[in-house]
């Protein structure tokens, strides 16, 4: 999977912060790397253009799948990184899952669609377009239609990445069950190794991933020159102890939170979340 790791760093789908400038996560925590797997579409700009198209088109649930399919197929024919990524995914499926056992390919709103439509095309399988409200549309041979019962059909779900796999538990598995399907497998480009694979197994979904975010990924990135020694050190410390990483960084940079509170709305909101969690942690320790 070295080729895929190269793609992830070349497109900045995996980005490591400079020393002293960690990223803010939506959870209100900070960390040294950020993952935007959809950048494999051909870089950040191309990925964001497609996201804008998705937001514009998804309003019409019965018409959007055909457009998504057209866009990804066109990109597959012209972008070597995207084509390479899809080809690696398809080859993995052929080697690890009996393709004849797969009745449908599914993908969930929004970033899963970057990958699921093209894989369904190559494997010649109907696509289940899943929406966040648990509704779904079948897309087959250029036509879209709703179906209430797919008669226990076996479904392979394609996703960009899993963290805790909460979206599977909350939305994707129930949406497939709602139309009487069985999600038997999941394949993601990136598994962040934060409990998602274990949750999928509990949901009786066989979990597959191409890249696992562990120390070896970043060591390979360092060897290839994508990150420097300081960045590697940051990431290794974070992987060993995420909470310890935050504590030591804030001790070394006492003004970081106050400066972040002065920044844009999104950063300020995340800084407030971190401040709240630190206060709760302090109260808990004092109460023991």
PDB file of C-alpha atoms in Angstrom:
ATOM      1  CA  UNK A   1       0.000   0.000   0.000  1.00  0.00           C
ATOM      2  CA  UNK A   2       3.026   2.327  -0.261  1.00  0.00           C
ATOM      3  CA  UNK A   3       1.597   3.812  -3.456  1.00  0.00           C
ATOM      4  CA  UNK A   4      -1.618   4.761  -1.658  1.00  0.00           C
ATOM      5  CA  UNK A   5       0.351   6.250   1.257  1.00  0.00           C
ATOM      6  CA  UNK A   6       2.261   8.346  -1.316  1.00  0.00           C
ATOM      7  CA  UNK A   7      -1.057   9.547  -2.782  1.00  0.00           C
ATOM      8  CA  UNK A   8      -2.347  10.499   0.683  1.00  0.00           C
ATOM      9  CA  UNK A   9       0.645  12.730   1.406  1.00  0.00           C
ATOM     10  CA  UNK A  10       1.094  14.096  -2.138  1.00  0.00           C
ATOM     11  CA  UNK A  11      -2.524  15.334  -2.264  1.00  0.00           C
ATOM     12  CA  UNK A  12      -2.331  16.518   1.374  1.00  0.00           C
ATOM     13  CA  UNK A  13      -5.123  14.090   2.217  1.00  0.00           C
ATOM     14  CA  UNK A  14      -2.919  13.483   5.267  1.00  0.00           C
ATOM     15  CA  UNK A  15      -1.442  16.724   6.531  1.00  0.00           C
ATOM     16  CA  UNK A  16       0.980  17.005   9.470  1.00  0.00           C
ATOM     17  CA  UNK A  17       1.263  20.334  11.283  1.00  0.00           C
ATOM     18  CA  UNK A  18       4.507  22.290  11.714  1.00  0.00           C
ATOM     19  CA  UNK A  19       5.996  22.140  15.210  1.00  0.00           C
ATOM     20  CA  UNK A  20       4.029  24.345  17.623  1.00  0.00           C
ATOM     21  CA  UNK A  21       0.964  24.683  15.369  1.00  0.00           C
ATOM     22  CA  UNK A  22      -1.391  21.725  15.985  1.00  0.00           C
ATOM     23  CA  UNK A  23      -4.701  21.319  14.197  1.00  0.00           C
ATOM     24  CA  UNK A  24      -8.049  21.841  15.862  1.00  0.00           C
ATOM     25  CA  UNK A  25     -10.447  18.888  15.588  1.00  0.00           C
ATOM     26  CA  UNK A  26     -14.237  19.254  15.623  1.00  0.00           C
ATOM     27  CA  UNK A  27     -14.296  17.494  19.022  1.00  0.00           C
ATOM     28  CA  UNK A  28     -12.468  20.453  20.579  1.00  0.00           C
ATOM     29  CA  UNK A  29      -9.225  18.498  20.899  1.00  0.00           C
ATOM     30  CA  UNK A  30      -5.924  19.310  19.214  1.00  0.00           C
ATOM     31  CA  UNK A  31      -3.604  16.997  17.336  1.00  0.00           C
ATOM     32  CA  UNK A  32      -0.671  16.990  14.911  1.00  0.00           C
ATOM     33  CA  UNK A  33      -2.326  15.576  11.797  1.00  0.00           C
ATOM     34  CA  UNK A  34      -5.478  16.014   9.758  1.00  0.00           C
ATOM     35  CA  UNK A  35      -7.030  13.566   7.327  1.00  0.00           C
ATOM     36  CA  UNK A  36      -9.173  14.572   4.341  1.00  0.00           C
ATOM     37  CA  UNK A  37      -9.363  11.332   2.375  1.00  0.00           C
ATOM     38  CA  UNK A  38     -11.587  12.897  -0.294  1.00  0.00           C
ATOM     39  CA  UNK A  39      -8.565  14.953  -1.452  1.00  0.00           C
ATOM     40  CA  UNK A  40      -7.584  11.762  -3.320  1.00  0.00           C
ATOM     41  CA  UNK A  41     -10.115  12.948  -5.900  1.00  0.00           C
ATOM     42  CA  UNK A  42      -7.248  14.972  -7.334  1.00  0.00           C
ATOM     43  CA  UNK A  43      -6.267  17.415  -4.617  1.00  0.00           C
ATOM     44  CA  UNK A  44      -8.054  19.825  -2.296  1.00  0.00           C
ATOM     45  CA  UNK A  45      -9.455  22.114  -4.995  1.00  0.00           C
ATOM     46  CA  UNK A  46     -10.965  19.320  -7.111  1.00  0.00           C
ATOM     47  CA  UNK A  47     -12.397  17.648  -3.997  1.00  0.00           C
ATOM     48  CA  UNK A  48     -14.020  20.860  -2.768  1.00  0.00           C
ATOM     49  CA  UNK A  49     -15.545  21.553  -6.184  1.00  0.00           C
ATOM     50  CA  UNK A  50     -17.147  18.090  -6.136  1.00  0.00           C
ATOM     51  CA  UNK A  51     -18.404  18.642  -2.566  1.00  0.00           C
ATOM     52  CA  UNK A  52     -20.093  21.845  -3.741  1.00  0.00           C
ATOM     53  CA  UNK A  53     -21.676  19.929  -6.618  1.00  0.00           C
ATOM     54  CA  UNK A  54     -22.878  17.247  -4.204  1.00  0.00           C
ATOM     55  CA  UNK A  55     -24.525  19.866  -1.987  1.00  0.00           C
ATOM     56  CA  UNK A  56     -26.222  21.415  -5.000  1.00  0.00           C
ATOM     57  CA  UNK A  57     -27.386  18.144  -6.554  1.00  0.00           C
ATOM     58  CA  UNK A  58     -28.373  16.006  -3.538  1.00  0.00           C
ATOM     59  CA  UNK A  59     -31.573  18.021  -3.049  1.00  0.00           C
ATOM     60  CA  UNK A  60     -33.047  15.948  -5.882  1.00  0.00           C
ATOM     61  CA  UNK A  61     -32.579  12.445  -4.488  1.00  0.00           C
ATOM     62  CA  UNK A  62     -33.786  10.583  -7.555  1.00  0.00           C
ATOM     63  CA  UNK A  63     -31.692  12.552 -10.053  1.00  0.00           C
ATOM     64  CA  UNK A  64     -28.418  13.129  -8.202  1.00  0.00           C
ATOM     65  CA  UNK A  65     -26.922   9.620  -8.472  1.00  0.00           C
ATOM     66  CA  UNK A  66     -26.668   9.803 -12.253  1.00  0.00           C
ATOM     67  CA  UNK A  67     -24.831  13.128 -11.986  1.00  0.00           C
ATOM     68  CA  UNK A  68     -22.468  11.869  -9.276  1.00  0.00           C
ATOM     69  CA  UNK A  69     -21.686   8.832 -11.416  1.00  0.00           C
ATOM     70  CA  UNK A  70     -20.987  11.011 -14.450  1.00  0.00           C
ATOM     71  CA  UNK A  71     -18.651  13.322 -12.489  1.00  0.00           C
ATOM     72  CA  UNK A  72     -16.580  10.544 -10.882  1.00  0.00           C
ATOM     73  CA  UNK A  73     -16.332   8.594 -14.134  1.00  0.00           C
ATOM     74  CA  UNK A  74     -15.050  11.663 -15.947  1.00  0.00           C
ATOM     75  CA  UNK A  75     -12.507  12.300 -13.178  1.00  0.00           C
ATOM     76  CA  UNK A  76     -11.419   8.636 -13.216  1.00  0.00           C
ATOM     77  CA  UNK A  77     -10.551   8.978 -16.897  1.00  0.00           C
ATOM     78  CA  UNK A  78      -8.356  12.055 -16.416  1.00  0.00           C
ATOM     79  CA  UNK A  79      -6.856  12.091 -12.887  1.00  0.00           C
ATOM     80  CA  UNK A  80      -4.082   9.505 -12.316  1.00  0.00           C
ATOM     81  CA  UNK A  81      -4.157   9.716  -8.494  1.00  0.00           C
ATOM     82  CA  UNK A  82      -7.918   9.191  -8.320  1.00  0.00           C
ATOM     83  CA  UNK A  83      -7.733   6.381 -10.894  1.00  0.00           C
ATOM     84  CA  UNK A  84      -4.850   4.789  -8.988  1.00  0.00           C
ATOM     85  CA  UNK A  85      -6.784   4.950  -5.710  1.00  0.00           C
ATOM     86  CA  UNK A  86      -9.931   3.399  -7.185  1.00  0.00           C
ATOM     87  CA  UNK A  87      -7.917   0.670  -8.939  1.00  0.00           C
ATOM     88  CA  UNK A  88      -6.180  -0.224  -5.643  1.00  0.00           C
ATOM     89  CA  UNK A  89      -9.576  -0.436  -3.907  1.00  0.00           C
ATOM     90  CA  UNK A  90     -11.086  -2.605  -6.641  1.00  0.00           C
ATOM     91  CA  UNK A  91      -8.077  -4.933  -6.641  1.00  0.00           C
ATOM     92  CA  UNK A  92      -8.350  -5.259  -2.846  1.00  0.00           C
ATOM     93  CA  UNK A  93     -12.032  -6.190  -3.133  1.00  0.00           C
ATOM     94  CA  UNK A  94     -11.305  -8.810  -5.792  1.00  0.00           C
ATOM     95  CA  UNK A  95      -8.579 -10.368  -3.649  1.00  0.00           C
ATOM     96  CA  UNK A  96     -10.410 -10.308  -0.311  1.00  0.00           C
ATOM     97  CA  UNK A  97     -14.142 -10.587  -1.032  1.00  0.00           C
ATOM     98  CA  UNK A  98     -15.929 -12.894  -3.452  1.00  0.00           C
ATOM     99  CA  UNK A  99     -17.338 -10.347  -5.914  1.00  0.00           C
ATOM    100  CA  UNK A 100     -20.106 -12.752  -6.928  1.00  0.00           C
ATOM    101  CA  UNK A 101     -21.420 -12.610  -3.348  1.00  0.00           C
ATOM    102  CA  UNK A 102     -21.867  -8.823  -3.513  1.00  0.00           C
ATOM    103  CA  UNK A 103     -25.367  -7.785  -4.598  1.00  0.00           C
ATOM    104  CA  UNK A 104     -25.045  -4.037  -4.038  1.00  0.00           C
ATOM    105  CA  UNK A 105     -22.423  -1.373  -3.344  1.00  0.00           C
ATOM    106  CA  UNK A 106     -23.517   1.378  -0.954  1.00  0.00           C
ATOM    107  CA  UNK A 107     -22.080   4.775  -0.103  1.00  0.00           C
ATOM    108  CA  UNK A 108     -23.243   7.383   2.395  1.00  0.00           C
ATOM    109  CA  UNK A 109     -23.696  11.128   2.126  1.00  0.00           C
ATOM    110  CA  UNK A 110     -21.295  12.821   1.238  1.00  0.00           C
ATOM    111  CA  UNK A 111     -17.642  11.795   1.097  1.00  0.00           C
ATOM    112  CA  UNK A 112     -18.303   8.075   0.595  1.00  0.00           C
ATOM    113  CA  UNK A 113     -19.725   8.959  -2.812  1.00  0.00           C
ATOM    114  CA  UNK A 114     -16.271  10.035  -4.018  1.00  0.00           C
ATOM    115  CA  UNK A 115     -15.377   6.323  -4.065  1.00  0.00           C
ATOM    116  CA  UNK A 116     -18.547   4.191  -3.994  1.00  0.00           C
ATOM    117  CA  UNK A 117     -20.008   5.163  -7.379  1.00  0.00           C
ATOM    118  CA  UNK A 118     -16.835   4.418  -9.340  1.00  0.00           C
ATOM    119  CA  UNK A 119     -16.309   1.091  -7.582  1.00  0.00           C
ATOM    120  CA  UNK A 120     -19.919   0.097  -8.312  1.00  0.00           C
ATOM    121  CA  UNK A 121     -19.323   1.029 -11.960  1.00  0.00           C
ATOM    122  CA  UNK A 122     -16.166  -1.085 -12.317  1.00  0.00           C
ATOM    123  CA  UNK A 123     -17.642  -4.095 -10.485  1.00  0.00           C
ATOM    124  CA  UNK A 124     -20.921  -3.745 -12.442  1.00  0.00           C
ATOM    125  CA  UNK A 125     -23.057  -3.651  -9.292  1.00  0.00           C
ATOM    126  CA  UNK A 126     -26.132  -1.538  -8.536  1.00  0.00           C
ATOM    127  CA  UNK A 127     -25.411   1.337  -6.151  1.00  0.00           C
ATOM    128  CA  UNK A 128     -27.391   2.222  -3.026  1.00  0.00           C
ATOM    129  CA  UNK A 129     -27.154   5.968  -2.454  1.00  0.00           C
ATOM    130  CA  UNK A 130     -27.617   6.538   1.281  1.00  0.00           C
ATOM    131  CA  UNK A 131     -28.674   9.892   2.715  1.00  0.00           C
ATOM    132  CA  UNK A 132     -28.178  11.212   6.248  1.00  0.00           C
ATOM    133  CA  UNK A 133     -31.921  11.043   6.940  1.00  0.00           C
ATOM    134  CA  UNK A 134     -31.737   7.215   6.459  1.00  0.00           C
ATOM    135  CA  UNK A 135     -33.510   7.338   3.095  1.00  0.00           C
ATOM    136  CA  UNK A 136     -31.974   5.547   0.122  1.00  0.00           C
ATOM    137  CA  UNK A 137     -32.132   5.352  -3.650  1.00  0.00           C
ATOM    138  CA  UNK A 138     -31.081   2.457  -5.875  1.00  0.00           C
ATOM    139  CA  UNK A 139     -29.035   3.493  -8.895  1.00  0.00           C
ATOM    140  CA  UNK A 140     -28.739   0.852 -11.623  1.00  0.00           C
ATOM    141  CA  UNK A 141     -28.024   1.081 -15.354  1.00  0.00           C
ATOM    142  CA  UNK A 142     -28.390   4.862 -15.323  1.00  0.00           C
ATOM    143  CA  UNK A 143     -31.787   4.821 -13.607  1.00  0.00           C
ATOM    144  CA  UNK A 144     -32.645   5.781 -10.015  1.00  0.00           C
ATOM    145  CA  UNK A 145     -35.563   4.420  -8.030  1.00  0.00           C
ATOM    146  CA  UNK A 146     -36.644   3.741  -4.469  1.00  0.00           C
ATOM    147  CA  UNK A 147     -37.045   0.159  -3.289  1.00  0.00           C
ATOM    148  CA  UNK A 148     -38.639  -0.914  -0.009  1.00  0.00           C
ATOM    149  CA  UNK A 149     -37.351  -4.490  -0.005  1.00  0.00           C
ATOM    150  CA  UNK A 150     -34.084  -5.793  -1.469  1.00  0.00           C
ATOM    151  CA  UNK A 151     -34.800  -9.249  -0.009  1.00  0.00           C
ATOM    152  CA  UNK A 152     -31.813  -9.778   2.308  1.00  0.00           C
ATOM    153  CA  UNK A 153     -29.366  -8.783  -0.440  1.00  0.00           C
ATOM    154  CA  UNK A 154     -25.683  -8.619   0.556  1.00  0.00           C
ATOM    155  CA  UNK A 155     -24.228  -5.118   0.591  1.00  0.00           C
ATOM    156  CA  UNK A 156     -20.625  -3.878   0.521  1.00  0.00           C
ATOM    157  CA  UNK A 157     -20.392  -0.363   1.968  1.00  0.00           C
ATOM    158  CA  UNK A 158     -17.608   1.888   0.688  1.00  0.00           C
ATOM    159  CA  UNK A 159     -16.413   4.811   2.813  1.00  0.00           C
ATOM    160  CA  UNK A 160     -13.609   7.339   2.799  1.00  0.00           C
ATOM    161  CA  UNK A 161     -12.537   6.628   6.388  1.00  0.00           C
ATOM    162  CA  UNK A 162     -13.672   5.372   9.770  1.00  0.00           C
ATOM    163  CA  UNK A 163     -12.885   6.841  13.149  1.00  0.00           C
ATOM    164  CA  UNK A 164     -15.332   5.434  15.697  1.00  0.00           C
ATOM    165  CA  UNK A 165     -17.768   4.253  12.944  1.00  0.00           C
ATOM    166  CA  UNK A 166     -20.610   6.119  14.665  1.00  0.00           C
ATOM    167  CA  UNK A 167     -22.172   6.994  11.280  1.00  0.00           C
ATOM    168  CA  UNK A 168     -22.511   3.266  10.517  1.00  0.00           C
ATOM    169  CA  UNK A 169     -24.302   2.599  13.800  1.00  0.00           C
ATOM    170  CA  UNK A 170     -26.443   5.730  13.611  1.00  0.00           C
ATOM    171  CA  UNK A 171     -27.283   5.853   9.903  1.00  0.00           C
ATOM    172  CA  UNK A 172     -25.805   3.482   7.322  1.00  0.00           C
ATOM    173  CA  UNK A 173     -26.495   0.036   8.821  1.00  0.00           C
ATOM    174  CA  UNK A 174     -30.083   0.994   9.851  1.00  0.00           C
ATOM    175  CA  UNK A 175     -30.707   2.482   6.375  1.00  0.00           C
ATOM    176  CA  UNK A 176     -29.719  -0.823   4.734  1.00  0.00           C
ATOM    177  CA  UNK A 177     -31.791  -2.816   7.245  1.00  0.00           C
ATOM    178  CA  UNK A 178     -34.748  -0.501   6.565  1.00  0.00           C
ATOM    179  CA  UNK A 179     -34.906  -1.807   2.978  1.00  0.00           C
ATOM    180  CA  UNK A 180     -34.341  -5.396   4.164  1.00  0.00           C
ATOM    181  CA  UNK A 181     -30.697  -5.569   3.132  1.00  0.00           C
ATOM    182  CA  UNK A 182     -27.659  -6.910   4.989  1.00  0.00           C
ATOM    183  CA  UNK A 183     -24.462  -4.883   5.177  1.00  0.00           C
ATOM    184  CA  UNK A 184     -21.932  -7.711   5.178  1.00  0.00           C
ATOM    185  CA  UNK A 185     -18.737  -5.801   4.452  1.00  0.00           C
ATOM    186  CA  UNK A 186     -17.226  -2.350   4.775  1.00  0.00           C
ATOM    187  CA  UNK A 187     -14.162  -1.121   2.905  1.00  0.00           C
ATOM    188  CA  UNK A 188     -12.566   2.212   3.770  1.00  0.00           C
ATOM    189  CA  UNK A 189      -9.520   3.961   2.397  1.00  0.00           C
ATOM    190  CA  UNK A 190      -8.338   4.925   5.896  1.00  0.00           C
ATOM    191  CA  UNK A 191      -8.976   3.427   9.343  1.00  0.00           C
ATOM    192  CA  UNK A 192      -7.903   5.841  12.082  1.00  0.00           C
ATOM    193  CA  UNK A 193      -7.700   2.921  14.558  1.00  0.00           C
ATOM    194  CA  UNK A 194     -10.005   4.648  17.036  1.00  0.00           C
ATOM    195  CA  UNK A 195     -12.469   1.820  17.630  1.00  0.00           C
ATOM    196  CA  UNK A 196     -14.354   1.847  14.332  1.00  0.00           C
ATOM    197  CA  UNK A 197     -13.280  -1.609  13.202  1.00  0.00           C
ATOM    198  CA  UNK A 198     -14.305  -3.143  16.533  1.00  0.00           C
ATOM    199  CA  UNK A 199     -17.736  -1.481  16.413  1.00  0.00           C
ATOM    200  CA  UNK A 200     -18.311  -2.765  12.877  1.00  0.00           C
ATOM    201  CA  UNK A 201     -17.544  -6.318  13.995  1.00  0.00           C
ATOM    202  CA  UNK A 202     -20.155  -5.909  16.777  1.00  0.00           C
ATOM    203  CA  UNK A 203     -22.614  -4.817  14.082  1.00  0.00           C
ATOM    204  CA  UNK A 204     -21.748  -8.032  12.163  1.00  0.00           C
ATOM    205  CA  UNK A 205     -20.033  -6.074   9.399  1.00  0.00           C
ATOM    206  CA  UNK A 206     -16.673  -7.407   8.175  1.00  0.00           C
ATOM    207  CA  UNK A 207     -14.326  -4.431   8.389  1.00  0.00           C
ATOM    208  CA  UNK A 208     -11.687  -3.885   5.687  1.00  0.00           C
ATOM    209  CA  UNK A 209      -9.274  -0.963   5.283  1.00  0.00           C
ATOM    210  CA  UNK A 210      -6.400  -0.132   2.956  1.00  0.00           C
ATOM    211  CA  UNK A 211      -4.388   2.138   5.269  1.00  0.00           C
ATOM    212  CA  UNK A 212      -4.292   2.023   9.067  1.00  0.00           C
ATOM    213  CA  UNK A 213      -3.182   5.246  10.729  1.00  0.00           C
ATOM    214  CA  UNK A 214      -0.366   3.998  12.924  1.00  0.00           C
ATOM    215  CA  UNK A 215       3.290   4.856  13.479  1.00  0.00           C
ATOM    216  CA  UNK A 216       4.445   2.954  10.391  1.00  0.00           C
ATOM    217  CA  UNK A 217       2.494   5.263   8.040  1.00  0.00           C
ATOM    218  CA  UNK A 218       4.289   8.331   9.372  1.00  0.00           C
ATOM    219  CA  UNK A 219       7.675   6.621   9.495  1.00  0.00           C
ATOM    220  CA  UNK A 220       7.262   5.770   5.794  1.00  0.00           C
ATOM    221  CA  UNK A 221       6.231   9.383   5.129  1.00  0.00           C
ATOM    222  CA  UNK A 222       9.390  10.579   6.899  1.00  0.00           C
ATOM    223  CA  UNK A 223      11.570   8.179   4.882  1.00  0.00           C
ATOM    224  CA  UNK A 224      10.010   9.530   1.671  1.00  0.00           C
ATOM    225  CA  UNK A 225      10.553  13.144   2.736  1.00  0.00           C
ATOM    226  CA  UNK A 226       6.877  14.091   3.093  1.00  0.00           C
ATOM    227  CA  UNK A 227       7.410  15.127   6.739  1.00  0.00           C
ATOM    228  CA  UNK A 228      10.485  16.181   8.738  1.00  0.00           C
ATOM    229  CA  UNK A 229      11.954  14.792  11.976  1.00  0.00           C
ATOM    230  CA  UNK A 230      10.117  17.303  14.211  1.00  0.00           C
ATOM    231  CA  UNK A 231       6.781  16.428  12.615  1.00  0.00           C
ATOM    232  CA  UNK A 232       7.451  12.699  12.987  1.00  0.00           C
ATOM    233  CA  UNK A 233       8.298  13.201  16.662  1.00  0.00           C
ATOM    234  CA  UNK A 234       5.035  15.116  17.227  1.00  0.00           C
ATOM    235  CA  UNK A 235       2.937  12.389  15.611  1.00  0.00           C
ATOM    236  CA  UNK A 236       4.647   9.521  17.451  1.00  0.00           C
ATOM    237  CA  UNK A 237       4.100  11.262  20.805  1.00  0.00           C
ATOM    238  CA  UNK A 238       0.453  11.885  19.937  1.00  0.00           C
ATOM    239  CA  UNK A 239      -0.179   8.260  18.914  1.00  0.00           C
ATOM    240  CA  UNK A 240       1.410   7.041  22.169  1.00  0.00           C
ATOM    241  CA  UNK A 241      -0.727   9.323  24.358  1.00  0.00           C
ATOM    242  CA  UNK A 242      -3.212  11.792  22.780  1.00  0.00           C
ATOM    243  CA  UNK A 243      -4.234  13.323  26.129  1.00  0.00           C
ATOM    244  CA  UNK A 244      -0.610  13.573  27.268  1.00  0.00           C
ATOM    245  CA  UNK A 245       0.227  15.288  23.963  1.00  0.00           C
ATOM    246  CA  UNK A 246      -2.419  17.953  24.645  1.00  0.00           C
ATOM    247  CA  UNK A 247      -1.314  18.482  28.260  1.00  0.00           C
ATOM    248  CA  UNK A 248       2.383  18.861  27.422  1.00  0.00           C
ATOM    249  CA  UNK A 249       1.679  21.138  24.438  1.00  0.00           C
ATOM    250  CA  UNK A 250      -0.472  23.494  26.533  1.00  0.00           C
ATOM    251  CA  UNK A 251       2.186  23.637  29.265  1.00  0.00           C
ATOM    252  CA  UNK A 252       4.820  24.569  26.663  1.00  0.00           C
ATOM    253  CA  UNK A 253       2.432  27.036  24.954  1.00  0.00           C
ATOM    254  CA  UNK A 254       0.355  28.636  27.744  1.00  0.00           C
ATOM    255  CA  UNK A 255      -1.106  31.361  25.475  1.00  0.00           C
ATOM    256  CA  UNK A 256      -2.354  28.926  22.809  1.00  0.00           C
ATOM    257  CA  UNK A 257      -5.984  28.729  24.002  1.00  0.00           C
ATOM    258  CA  UNK A 258      -6.345  32.478  24.678  1.00  0.00           C
ATOM    259  CA  UNK A 259      -4.924  33.236  21.207  1.00  0.00           C
ATOM    260  CA  UNK A 260      -7.251  30.660  19.603  1.00  0.00           C
ATOM    261  CA  UNK A 261     -10.279  32.271  21.291  1.00  0.00           C
ATOM    262  CA  UNK A 262      -9.477  35.485  19.369  1.00  0.00           C
ATOM    263  CA  UNK A 263      -9.454  33.714  15.988  1.00  0.00           C
ATOM    264  CA  UNK A 264     -12.350  32.942  13.623  1.00  0.00           C
ATOM    265  CA  UNK A 265     -15.665  31.521  14.815  1.00  0.00           C
ATOM    266  CA  UNK A 266     -14.844  27.858  14.107  1.00  0.00           C
ATOM    267  CA  UNK A 267     -11.478  27.945  15.902  1.00  0.00           C
ATOM    268  CA  UNK A 268     -12.923  29.921  18.831  1.00  0.00           C
ATOM    269  CA  UNK A 269     -15.768  27.414  19.249  1.00  0.00           C
ATOM    270  CA  UNK A 270     -13.309  24.517  19.346  1.00  0.00           C
ATOM    271  CA  UNK A 271     -11.088  26.369  21.822  1.00  0.00           C
ATOM    272  CA  UNK A 272     -14.126  26.860  24.087  1.00  0.00           C
ATOM    273  CA  UNK A 273     -14.815  23.112  23.918  1.00  0.00           C
ATOM    274  CA  UNK A 274     -11.240  22.327  24.936  1.00  0.00           C
ATOM    275  CA  UNK A 275     -11.371  24.882  27.754  1.00  0.00           C
ATOM    276  CA  UNK A 276     -14.605  23.315  29.028  1.00  0.00           C
ATOM    277  CA  UNK A 277     -13.163  19.774  28.942  1.00  0.00           C
ATOM    278  CA  UNK A 278     -10.008  20.931  30.780  1.00  0.00           C
ATOM    279  CA  UNK A 279     -12.128  22.593  33.484  1.00  0.00           C
ATOM    280  CA  UNK A 280     -14.243  19.437  33.868  1.00  0.00           C
ATOM    281  CA  UNK A 281     -11.080  17.332  34.097  1.00  0.00           C
ATOM    282  CA  UNK A 282      -9.664  19.656  36.780  1.00  0.00           C
ATOM    283  CA  UNK A 283     -12.903  19.543  38.821  1.00  0.00           C
ATOM    284  CA  UNK A 284     -12.954  15.756  38.594  1.00  0.00           C
ATOM    285  CA  UNK A 285      -9.350  15.507  39.804  1.00  0.00           C
ATOM    286  CA  UNK A 286     -10.012  17.928  42.679  1.00  0.00           C
ATOM    287  CA  UNK A 287     -13.097  15.952  43.704  1.00  0.00           C
ATOM    288  CA  UNK A 288     -11.184  12.677  44.028  1.00  0.00           C
TER     289      UNK A 288
END
